[in-house]
CSV table of C-alpha atoms in Angstrom, one decimal:
chain,number,residue,atom,x,y,z
Q,1,MET,CA,0.1,0.2,0.3
Q,2,SER,CA,1.7,3.0,-0.7
Q,3,LEU,CA,1.9,6.4,1.8
Q,4,VAL,CA,-0.6,8.6,0.5
Q,5,GLY,CA,-3.3,5.6,-0.1
Q,6,GLY,CA,-2.6,5.0,3.4
Q,7,PHE,CA,-3.0,7.8,4.9
Q,8,ILE,CA,-6.3,8.6,3.1
Q,9,ARG,CA,-7.3,4.9,4.4
Q,10,ILE,CA,-6.3,5.8,7.9
Q,11,VAL,CA,-8.1,9.4,8.1
Q,12,ARG,CA,-11.1,7.9,6.6
Q,13,GLN,CA,-11.5,4.7,9.2
Q,14,GLY,CA,-10.8,8.1,12.1
Q,15,PHE,CA,-13.8,9.8,11.2
Q,16,ARG,CA,-16.5,6.9,10.3
Q,17,VAL,CA,-15.8,5.7,14.0
Q,18,GLU,CA,-15.4,9.2,15.3
Q,19,PHE,CA,-18.6,10.7,13.2
Q,20,GLN,CA,-20.5,7.2,14.2
Q,21,GLU,CA,-20.1,7.5,18.0
Q,22,LYS,CA,-21.0,11.8,18.5
Q,23,GLU,CA,-20.1,11.8,22.1
Q,24,ARG,CA,-16.6,11.1,21.2
Q,25,LEU,CA,-16.1,14.9,20.1
Q,26,LEU,CA,-19.1,16.2,21.9
Q,27,THR,CA,-17.5,15.1,25.3
Q,28,PRO,CA,-13.9,17.3,24.8
Q,29,LEU,CA,-16.0,20.2,23.4
Q,30,PHE,CA,-18.5,20.5,26.6
Q,31,PHE,CA,-15.7,19.5,28.9
Q,32,ALA,CA,-13.8,22.8,27.8
Q,33,ALA,CA,-17.5,24.7,28.0
Q,34,LEU,CA,-17.4,23.8,31.3
Q,35,MET,CA,-14.0,24.7,32.4
Q,36,LEU,CA,-14.5,28.6,31.0
Q,37,LEU,CA,-17.6,28.5,33.4
Q,38,LEU,CA,-14.9,27.2,36.0
Q,39,PHE,CA,-12.7,29.5,34.6
Q,40,ASN,CA,-14.9,33.1,35.4
Q,41,PHE,CA,-16.9,32.0,38.5
Q,42,VAL,CA,-13.0,31.4,40.1
Q,43,LEU,CA,-11.5,34.8,38.5
Q,44,ASP,CA,-14.9,36.9,38.7
Q,45,GLU,CA,-14.4,40.5,37.2
Q,46,GLN,CA,-11.2,41.7,37.0
Q,47,ALA,CA,-9.7,45.1,35.1
Q,48,GLU,CA,-10.0,45.6,31.2
Q,49,ALA,CA,-5.8,45.0,30.6
Q,50,VAL,CA,-6.1,42.2,33.5
Q,51,GLN,CA,-8.7,40.9,31.2
Q,52,VAL,CA,-6.0,40.1,28.2
Q,53,LYS,CA,-4.4,38.0,30.4
Q,54,LEU,CA,-6.7,36.2,32.0
Q,55,PHE,CA,-8.2,35.9,28.5
Q,56,VAL,CA,-5.3,34.6,27.3
Q,57,ALA,CA,-4.4,31.7,30.3
Q,58,GLU,CA,-7.1,30.7,30.1
Q,59,ILE,CA,-8.1,29.6,26.4
Q,60,PHE,CA,-4.3,28.5,26.7
Q,61,LEU,CA,-5.3,26.3,29.6
Q,62,THR,CA,-8.8,25.1,28.7
Q,63,MET,CA,-7.3,24.0,25.6
Q,64,LEU,CA,-4.4,21.5,26.8
Q,65,PHE,CA,-6.6,19.8,29.1
Q,66,ALA,CA,-10.0,19.6,26.5
Q,67,LEU,CA,-6.9,18.6,23.9
Q,68,HIS,CA,-6.0,15.7,26.2
Q,69,LEU,CA,-9.2,14.4,26.0
Q,70,CYS,CA,-9.1,14.6,22.4
Q,71,PHE,CA,-5.5,12.6,22.1
Q,72,SER,CA,-6.1,10.7,25.0
Q,73,ARG,CA,-9.2,8.4,23.2
Q,74,ILE,CA,-7.4,8.8,19.3
Q,75,PHE,CA,-6.7,5.0,18.8
Q,76,GLU,CA,-9.2,3.1,21.9
Q,77,ALA,CA,-11.4,3.2,19.1
Q,78,ASP,CA,-8.9,0.4,16.8
Q,79,ALA,CA,-7.7,-1.3,20.8
Q,80,GLU,CA,-11.2,-2.2,21.2
Q,81,ASP,CA,-11.5,-3.8,17.4
Q,82,ARG,CA,-8.4,-5.2,17.9
Q,83,ALA,CA,-7.4,-2.8,15.2
Q,84,PHE,CA,-4.2,-1.9,15.7
Q,85,GLU,CA,-2.9,-5.7,16.6
Q,86,VAL,CA,-3.9,-5.9,13.2
Q,87,LEU,CA,-3.2,-2.7,10.9
Q,88,GLN,CA,0.3,-3.9,12.5
Q,89,THR,CA,0.3,-7.4,10.6
Q,90,TYR,CA,-0.6,-5.1,7.3
Q,91,SER,CA,2.0,-3.5,5.4
Q,92,LEU,CA,0.7,-0.1,6.1
Q,93,HIS,CA,3.9,2.7,6.1
Q,94,ARG,CA,4.0,3.2,9.7
Q,95,LEU,CA,5.0,7.0,8.3
Q,96,ALA,CA,0.9,6.7,6.9
Q,97,TRP,CA,0.1,5.8,9.8
Q,98,PHE,CA,1.6,8.6,12.0
Q,99,ALA,CA,0.3,10.9,9.3
Q,100,GLY,CA,-2.4,9.8,9.5
Q,101,LYS,CA,-3.0,10.0,13.0
Q,102,TYR,CA,-1.8,13.5,13.5
Q,103,CYS,CA,-4.3,14.7,11.0
Q,104,LEU,CA,-7.5,13.2,12.6
Q,105,ALA,CA,-5.6,14.8,16.0
Q,106,MET,CA,-5.4,18.5,14.4
Q,107,ILE,CA,-8.8,18.1,12.9
Q,108,PHE,CA,-10.5,17.0,16.2
Q,109,GLY,CA,-8.3,19.9,17.9
Q,110,LEU,CA,-9.2,22.6,16.0
Q,111,LEU,CA,-13.1,21.0,16.2
Q,112,VAL,CA,-13.3,21.4,19.9
Q,113,ILE,CA,-10.8,24.8,20.2
Q,114,VAL,CA,-12.6,27.1,17.4
Q,115,PRO,CA,-15.4,26.9,19.8
Q,116,MET,CA,-13.6,27.8,22.1
Q,117,ILE,CA,-12.2,30.1,21.2
Q,118,LEU,CA,-14.6,32.2,20.6
Q,119,LEU,CA,-17.4,31.1,23.5
Q,120,SER,CA,-14.2,32.5,25.9
Q,121,GLY,CA,-14.3,35.8,23.9
Q,122,LEU,CA,-17.6,35.8,24.0
Q,123,PHE,CA,-17.8,35.1,27.8
Q,124,HIS,CA,-14.7,38.7,28.1
Q,125,GLY,CA,-16.4,40.7,26.4
Q,126,GLN,CA,-15.8,44.2,24.6
Q,127,ALA,CA,-12.1,44.1,26.2
Q,128,THR,CA,-11.6,40.6,24.3
Q,129,LEU,CA,-12.7,40.5,21.7
Q,130,PHE,CA,-10.5,42.0,19.2
Q,131,LEU,CA,-8.7,39.6,20.3
Q,132,LEU,CA,-11.1,37.0,17.6
Q,133,TYR,CA,-9.6,39.2,14.2
Q,134,SER,CA,-6.4,39.0,15.5
Q,135,PRO,CA,-4.1,36.2,12.8
Q,136,ALA,CA,-1.7,36.1,15.5
Q,137,LEU,CA,-4.2,34.6,18.5
Q,138,TRP,CA,-5.0,31.7,15.7
Q,139,GLY,CA,-1.7,31.1,13.9
Q,140,VAL,CA,0.1,30.8,17.4
Q,141,VAL,CA,-3.2,28.5,17.7
Q,142,VAL,CA,-2.6,26.4,14.9
Q,143,LEU,CA,1.5,25.7,15.9
Q,144,MET,CA,0.3,25.0,19.1
Q,145,LEU,CA,-1.9,22.2,18.1
Q,146,ALA,CA,0.3,21.1,15.5
Q,147,GLY,CA,3.0,20.5,18.3
Q,148,LEU,CA,0.3,19.1,21.0
Q,149,SER,CA,-0.8,16.5,18.1
Q,150,ALA,CA,2.2,15.3,17.7
Q,151,LEU,CA,3.0,14.4,21.6
Q,152,GLY,CA,-0.7,13.4,22.3
Q,153,VAL,CA,-0.8,10.6,19.4
Q,154,LEU,CA,2.2,8.9,20.0
Q,155,LEU,CA,1.8,9.3,23.7
Q,156,ALA,CA,-1.7,7.6,23.0
Q,157,ALA,CA,-0.5,5.1,20.7
Q,158,MET,CA,2.6,4.1,23.7
Q,159,MET,CA,0.3,3.9,26.7
Q,160,LEU,CA,-2.5,1.9,24.9
Q,161,LYS,CA,-1.7,-1.6,26.6
Q,162,ALA,CA,-0.7,0.3,29.8
Q,163,ARG,CA,-2.6,-0.5,33.5
Q,164,GLY,CA,-4.3,2.8,34.5
Q,165,ARG,CA,-3.4,4.6,31.6
Q,166,GLU,CA,-7.0,7.1,32.1
Q,167,VAL,CA,-3.9,8.7,35.0
Q,168,LEU,CA,-0.7,8.3,33.4
Q,169,PHE,CA,-1.6,10.2,30.1
Q,170,PRO,CA,-2.1,13.4,31.6
Q,171,LEU,CA,0.3,12.8,33.9
Q,172,LEU,CA,3.1,11.8,30.4
Q,173,TYR,CA,1.6,14.5,28.4
Q,174,PHE,CA,1.0,17.5,30.6
Q,175,PRO,CA,5.0,17.6,31.6
Q,176,LEU,CA,5.9,16.8,28.1
Q,177,ALA,CA,3.4,20.0,26.8
Q,178,ILE,CA,4.9,22.8,29.5
Q,179,PRO,CA,7.0,23.8,26.6
Q,180,VAL,CA,4.8,24.0,23.7
Q,181,LEU,CA,2.8,25.8,26.1
Q,182,LEU,CA,4.5,28.1,27.4
Q,183,ALA,CA,5.5,29.3,24.0
Q,184,ALA,CA,2.2,29.7,22.7
Q,185,SER,CA,1.5,31.5,25.9
Q,186,GLU,CA,4.6,33.5,26.0
Q,187,ALA,CA,4.5,34.8,22.0
Q,188,VAL,CA,0.6,35.8,21.8
Q,189,LEU,CA,1.2,38.2,25.0
Q,190,GLY,CA,4.4,39.6,23.0
Q,191,PHE,CA,2.4,40.2,20.0
Q,192,ILE,CA,-0.7,41.7,21.9
Q,193,SER,CA,2.1,44.3,24.2
Q,194,GLY,CA,3.8,44.8,20.7
Q,195,SER,CA,6.4,43.1,22.0
Q,196,ALA,CA,9.9,42.0,19.4
Q,197,ALA,CA,9.7,39.0,21.8
Q,198,ALA,CA,6.6,37.2,20.4
Q,199,TRP,CA,8.9,37.0,17.5
Q,200,GLN,CA,11.3,34.5,19.7
Q,201,TRP,CA,8.8,33.0,21.5
Q,202,LEU,CA,7.6,32.3,18.0
Q,203,GLY,CA,10.4,30.6,16.8
Q,204,LEU,CA,10.4,28.7,20.0
Q,205,LEU,CA,7.7,27.6,19.6
Q,206,LEU,CA,8.3,26.6,16.2
Q,207,GLY,CA,12.2,24.6,16.8
Q,208,PHE,CA,9.6,22.7,19.5
Q,209,ASP,CA,6.9,21.9,16.9
Q,210,VAL,CA,10.0,20.2,14.5
Q,211,ILE,CA,11.5,18.1,17.4
Q,212,PHE,CA,7.7,17.0,18.8
Q,213,ILE,CA,7.0,16.0,15.2
Q,214,THR,CA,10.2,14.2,13.8
Q,215,LEU,CA,10.8,12.4,17.0
Q,216,SER,CA,7.3,11.1,17.4
Q,217,ALA,CA,6.9,10.5,13.7
Q,218,VAL,CA,10.7,8.3,14.5
Q,219,LEU,CA,9.2,6.8,17.5
Q,220,PHE,CA,5.9,5.8,16.3
Q,221,ALA,CA,6.9,4.1,13.6
Q,222,GLU,CA,9.0,1.9,16.0
Q,223,LEU,CA,6.8,1.9,18.8
Q,224,VAL,CA,4.3,-0.2,15.8
Q,225,GLY,CA,7.4,-1.7,14.6
Q,226,ASP,CA,8.5,-5.6,15.5
G,1,MET,CA,25.2,-12.1,38.6
G,2,GLN,CA,25.3,-13.2,42.4
G,3,GLN,CA,28.9,-13.2,42.4
G,4,ARG,CA,29.1,-9.9,39.9
G,5,ILE,CA,26.9,-8.2,43.4
G,6,GLY,CA,29.4,-10.0,45.8
G,7,GLN,CA,32.3,-8.4,44.3
G,8,GLY,CA,34.1,-7.1,47.2
G,9,TRP,CA,35.5,-4.3,44.6
G,10,THR,CA,32.3,-2.9,43.2
G,11,GLN,CA,31.4,-2.3,47.1
G,12,CYS,CA,35.0,-1.2,48.1
G,13,LEU,CA,34.0,1.0,45.3
G,14,GLY,CA,31.3,2.1,47.0
G,15,LEU,CA,32.9,2.8,49.3
G,16,LEU,CA,35.4,4.8,48.7
G,17,LEU,CA,33.4,7.2,47.1
G,18,TYR,CA,31.4,7.3,49.6
G,19,VAL,CA,34.1,8.3,52.1
G,20,LEU,CA,35.5,11.0,48.3
G,21,LEU,CA,32.3,12.3,48.7
G,22,LEU,CA,32.4,13.2,52.9
G,23,SER,CA,35.3,14.0,53.0
G,24,LEU,CA,34.8,16.8,50.3
G,25,TRP,CA,31.4,17.7,51.8
G,26,GLY,CA,33.5,18.3,55.5
G,27,TYR,CA,36.0,20.8,53.8
G,28,ALA,CA,33.5,22.8,52.0
G,29,LEU,CA,31.9,23.4,55.7
G,30,ILE,CA,34.9,23.8,57.8
G,31,GLY,CA,38.6,24.2,55.3
G,32,LEU,CA,37.1,27.2,53.5
G,33,GLY,CA,36.4,30.4,53.9
G,34,SER,CA,33.8,32.4,53.6
G,35,GLU,CA,32.6,34.2,50.4
G,36,GLU,CA,32.1,37.8,50.1
G,37,HIS,CA,28.5,38.1,48.6
G,38,GLN,CA,26.3,35.3,51.0
G,39,GLY,CA,28.6,34.5,53.2
G,40,ASP,CA,28.7,31.1,55.1
G,41,VAL,CA,25.7,30.2,52.6
G,42,TYR,CA,27.8,29.3,49.3
G,43,ARG,CA,28.4,26.3,51.2
G,44,ILE,CA,25.4,24.6,49.5
G,45,ILE,CA,26.5,24.8,46.1
G,46,TYR,CA,28.7,22.0,46.9
G,47,MET,CA,26.6,20.0,47.2
G,48,HIS,CA,23.3,21.6,45.1
G,49,VAL,CA,25.6,22.2,41.8
G,50,PRO,CA,26.6,18.0,41.2
G,51,ALA,CA,23.5,16.9,42.2
G,52,ALA,CA,22.1,18.7,39.4
G,53,PHE,CA,25.2,17.1,37.6
G,54,ALA,CA,24.1,14.0,38.4
G,55,ALA,CA,20.1,14.4,37.6
G,56,PHE,CA,21.2,15.7,34.1
G,57,MET,CA,23.4,13.0,33.1
G,58,CYS,CA,21.3,10.6,34.7
G,59,SER,CA,19.0,11.6,31.7
G,60,PHE,CA,21.4,10.9,29.2
G,61,VAL,CA,22.5,7.6,30.8
G,62,LEU,CA,18.5,6.8,30.6
G,63,PHE,CA,19.2,8.1,26.8
G,64,VAL,CA,22.2,5.7,25.5
G,65,ALA,CA,20.3,3.0,27.6
G,66,SER,CA,17.1,3.6,25.8
G,67,ILE,CA,18.5,3.5,22.0
G,68,TYR,CA,20.1,0.1,22.8
G,69,GLY,CA,17.5,-1.2,24.5
G,70,LEU,CA,14.6,0.6,21.4
G,71,LYS,CA,17.6,-1.5,18.7
G,72,ARG,CA,19.6,-3.8,20.0
G,73,ASN,CA,18.7,-4.8,23.7
G,74,LYS,CA,14.7,-5.6,23.5
G,75,HIS,CA,14.4,-9.2,25.4
G,76,GLY,CA,17.7,-7.7,27.6
G,77,GLN,CA,19.5,-5.7,30.6
G,78,ALA,CA,19.4,-2.2,28.4
G,79,VAL,CA,15.6,-1.0,29.8
G,80,LEU,CA,16.3,-2.1,33.4
G,81,TYR,CA,19.4,-0.1,33.3
G,82,GLY,CA,17.7,2.7,32.0
G,83,ARG,CA,14.5,2.3,34.5
G,84,ALA,CA,18.1,2.4,37.3
G,85,ALA,CA,19.2,5.7,35.2
G,86,ALA,CA,15.6,7.2,36.3
G,87,GLU,CA,15.3,6.3,40.0
G,88,VAL,CA,18.5,7.6,39.8
G,89,GLY,CA,18.0,10.5,38.4
G,90,LEU,CA,14.7,10.8,40.1
G,91,ALA,CA,16.7,11.4,43.8
G,92,PHE,CA,18.9,13.6,42.7
G,93,THR,CA,16.4,16.0,41.2
G,94,LEU,CA,14.7,15.9,44.3
G,95,ILE,CA,18.2,16.3,46.1
G,96,THR,CA,18.6,19.8,43.7
G,97,LEU,CA,15.6,20.7,44.1
G,98,VAL,CA,15.2,20.7,47.8
G,99,THR,CA,19.2,22.4,48.2
G,100,GLY,CA,18.0,25.2,45.9
G,101,SER,CA,15.2,25.5,47.9
G,102,ILE,CA,17.6,25.9,50.5
G,103,TRP,CA,19.7,28.7,48.9
G,104,GLY,CA,16.9,30.8,47.7
G,105,LYS,CA,15.4,31.4,51.2
G,106,PRO,CA,18.4,33.5,52.3
G,107,THR,CA,19.4,34.6,48.9
G,108,TRP,CA,16.6,35.2,46.3
G,109,GLY,CA,14.4,35.8,49.3
G,110,VAL,CA,12.5,32.8,48.8
G,111,TRP,CA,12.2,28.8,49.0
G,112,TRP,CA,10.4,28.9,45.8
G,113,THR,CA,10.0,30.7,42.8
G,114,TRP,CA,8.6,30.5,38.9
G,115,ASP,CA,11.9,30.6,37.3
G,116,GLY,CA,12.9,29.3,34.6
G,117,ARG,CA,15.3,26.1,35.5
G,118,LEU,CA,13.7,26.1,39.1
G,119,THR,CA,10.4,25.1,36.7
G,120,THR,CA,12.3,23.1,34.4
G,121,THR,CA,13.6,20.4,37.2
G,122,PHE,CA,10.3,20.3,38.1
G,123,ILE,CA,8.7,19.0,35.1
G,124,LEU,CA,12.1,17.0,35.1
G,125,LEU,CA,10.8,15.1,38.5
G,126,LEU,CA,8.1,14.9,37.0
G,127,LEU,CA,9.5,12.9,34.3
G,128,TYR,CA,11.8,10.7,36.1
G,129,GLY,CA,8.6,10.5,38.2
G,130,GLY,CA,6.7,9.5,34.7
G,131,TYR,CA,8.8,7.0,33.6
G,132,LEU,CA,8.8,4.6,37.0
G,133,PHE,CA,5.4,4.8,36.5
G,134,LEU,CA,4.9,3.8,33.2
G,135,TRP,CA,7.7,1.2,34.0
G,136,SER,CA,5.1,-0.2,36.9
G,137,ALA,CA,1.4,0.0,34.1
G,138,VAL,CA,3.0,-2.2,31.2
G,139,SER,CA,3.2,-6.2,32.0
G,140,ASP,CA,4.3,-7.4,28.9
G,141,PRO,CA,8.5,-6.8,28.7
G,142,VAL,CA,9.5,-6.7,25.6
G,143,LEU,CA,6.1,-4.1,25.0
G,144,ARG,CA,7.4,-2.1,28.3
G,145,THR,CA,11.0,-2.4,27.1
G,146,LYS,CA,9.6,-0.2,24.2
G,147,VAL,CA,7.3,2.0,25.6
G,148,CYS,CA,10.4,3.0,28.3
G,149,SER,CA,13.2,3.2,25.9
G,150,ILE,CA,10.4,5.6,23.9
G,151,LEU,CA,9.8,7.9,27.1
G,152,GLY,CA,13.4,8.1,28.1
G,153,LEU,CA,14.2,9.5,24.5
G,154,LEU,CA,11.1,12.4,24.7
G,155,ILE,CA,12.8,12.6,28.1
G,156,PHE,CA,16.6,13.6,27.1
G,157,ALA,CA,15.1,15.5,24.5
G,158,ASP,CA,13.4,17.7,26.9
G,159,VAL,CA,16.8,18.4,29.1
G,160,PRO,CA,18.5,20.7,26.0
G,161,ILE,CA,15.6,23.2,27.6
G,162,ILE,CA,16.6,22.6,31.0
G,163,TYR,CA,19.7,23.9,30.6
G,164,LYS,CA,18.3,27.0,28.0
G,165,SER,CA,15.9,28.4,29.9
G,166,VAL,CA,18.0,30.2,31.7
G,167,THR,CA,18.6,32.6,28.3
G,168,TRP,CA,15.2,31.2,27.6
G,169,TRP,CA,12.9,32.5,30.5
G,170,ARG,CA,13.0,35.6,31.9
G,171,THR,CA,14.9,34.5,35.4
G,172,LEU,CA,16.3,34.9,38.9
G,173,HIS,CA,18.5,33.0,38.3
G,174,GLN,CA,22.2,33.4,37.8
G,175,PRO,CA,23.5,32.7,34.8
G,176,PRO,CA,26.2,29.7,33.9
G,177,SER,CA,29.1,30.7,36.6
G,178,LEU,CA,31.7,27.7,36.6
G,179,PHE,CA,32.8,28.8,33.3
G,180,GLN,CA,32.7,31.9,31.0
G,181,GLY,CA,34.9,32.1,26.9
G,182,GLY,CA,36.8,29.2,28.4
G,183,GLN,CA,38.0,31.2,31.5
G,184,GLY,CA,37.2,30.3,34.5
G,185,LEU,CA,34.5,32.4,36.7
G,186,ILE,CA,34.8,31.2,39.6
G,187,ALA,CA,38.2,31.7,42.4
G,188,GLY,CA,41.0,28.0,41.9
G,189,GLU,CA,40.4,26.4,45.5
G,190,PHE,CA,36.6,27.4,45.1
G,191,LEU,CA,36.9,25.6,41.4
G,192,SER,CA,38.8,22.9,41.9
G,193,LEU,CA,36.8,21.5,45.2
G,194,LEU,CA,33.7,22.1,43.0
G,195,LEU,CA,34.2,20.7,40.3
G,196,GLY,CA,35.6,17.5,42.2
G,197,GLY,CA,32.0,17.3,43.8
G,198,ILE,CA,31.0,17.2,40.7
G,199,ALA,CA,33.3,14.3,39.3
G,200,GLY,CA,32.7,12.7,42.7
G,201,VAL,CA,28.4,12.6,42.7
G,202,SER,CA,28.4,12.0,39.0
G,203,LEU,CA,31.1,8.2,39.5
G,204,LEU,CA,28.7,7.8,43.0
G,205,ALA,CA,25.5,7.9,40.6
G,206,LEU,CA,26.9,5.8,37.0
G,207,TRP,CA,28.0,3.5,40.7
G,208,LEU,CA,24.2,3.4,41.8
G,209,ILE,CA,22.8,2.8,38.5
G,210,TRP,CA,25.0,0.4,37.8
G,211,GLN,CA,24.2,-1.4,41.2
G,212,ARG,CA,20.5,-0.8,40.8
G,213,GLY,CA,20.8,-2.4,37.4
G,214,ILE,CA,22.1,-5.3,38.4
G,215,ASN,CA,20.2,-6.1,41.5
G,216,LEU,CA,17.2,-4.6,38.6
G,217,GLY,CA,18.3,-8.5,36.6
G,218,LEU,CA,18.6,-10.6,39.3
G,219,GLN,CA,15.1,-10.0,40.4
G,220,LYS,CA,13.7,-10.0,36.7
G,221,GLU,CA,16.3,-13.8,37.0
G,222,ILE,CA,14.1,-15.1,40.5
G,223,ASP,CA,10.8,-13.6,38.5
G,224,THR,CA,11.6,-16.0,36.4
G,225,GLN,CA,12.2,-18.6,37.8
G,226,LEU,CA,9.2,-18.3,40.0
G,227,ILE,CA,7.4,-18.4,36.9
G,228,LYS,CA,8.7,-21.5,35.6
G,229,LYS,CA,8.4,-23.2,39.8
G,230,SER,CA,5.0,-22.5,39.4
G,231,LEU,CA,4.1,-23.9,35.9
G,232,ARG,CA,6.2,-27.2,36.5
G,233,TYR,CA,3.3,-28.2,39.5
């Protein structure tokens, strides 16, 4: 099976499975909405300058938590009907398998993130609405998602046969994801304040993305190989 | 293997390292004079910096064991040394954080601050812990070798981020202060004692990894024998 053919089949199978059970996608979305609600309860009314910082902190943290739910279940359907073992014996290119799952993680991540950011902007009102039109914010969010998805796919594959993976996944995912989260949030804050450091943070974020995507693709091939 | 662990010279080596380190720390406490700016509190550097170095070095040992385990030794001993490195690394990372905190209170005025290097060392501690949890969560030995080796490589990839964090993040922590541009920044006697401490603690960490690796190998042999025995009945 060719690389592209394998990739298309993995993505198609993923879409079929995910949209068969709508709660797979809706659960992270509702979880994100719940987190926004809780954040707004805790943070309450703040000055306008603080509102912007809180908005950035809130969306990035909510993203991290909601994406963890998306990623940790990316191989769940494969594990349930033993498709994972069957795919291991197929002549499917390992890179196609990783790329397919990575693409699915990115798409489902975006489906959760975009409504969540819009909702958060709405909750904060006038102080943060201008940010929703900022290409910098959306660009950084996509770059952050690119790094986190690679890590999420690799960790989900690693945890597939681990006992207590519901606990173990966040235990490894959160500390490994912190550099990406930090670079992304600092870059956005830098762009908002017009600081030149924003570009450095953006470069750093790109660097982390390259490291995570390359490492994850190579290590995924090792993991599912003989 | 029993012979290897029981060999007297390995125990002598360990004892020698402990004696060497205790005398070095004793001299740092009693023999050296006070520092101009920090007074006596600076003496903790002889434990803090070598422990930090050993914690970082353990991630390198973990990396080597992981590469070897992944490529050449899927059923063997390599991954056991990886686990040993994670355990020893966890201990030294904890020592680094505790001694750093004790040093931070009189010099920075706080026990803890979310400074770049502190935060990332804390992340390293969590990752070593995560590695050990993952180890116990996977029961199939071949799969365990694979997933733990992969995590070992990911942890090692995190180490440069920790080291570079001083310059990347705004920080309270002083920049690397042993050498700059090939020149030593600390006075001769202090520097040689510090380098001696780093060498001593690093050797101790390697010795601990070695002993723990042998120990884990013995445990594996005992478990295998027990399973074989129970299958016979």
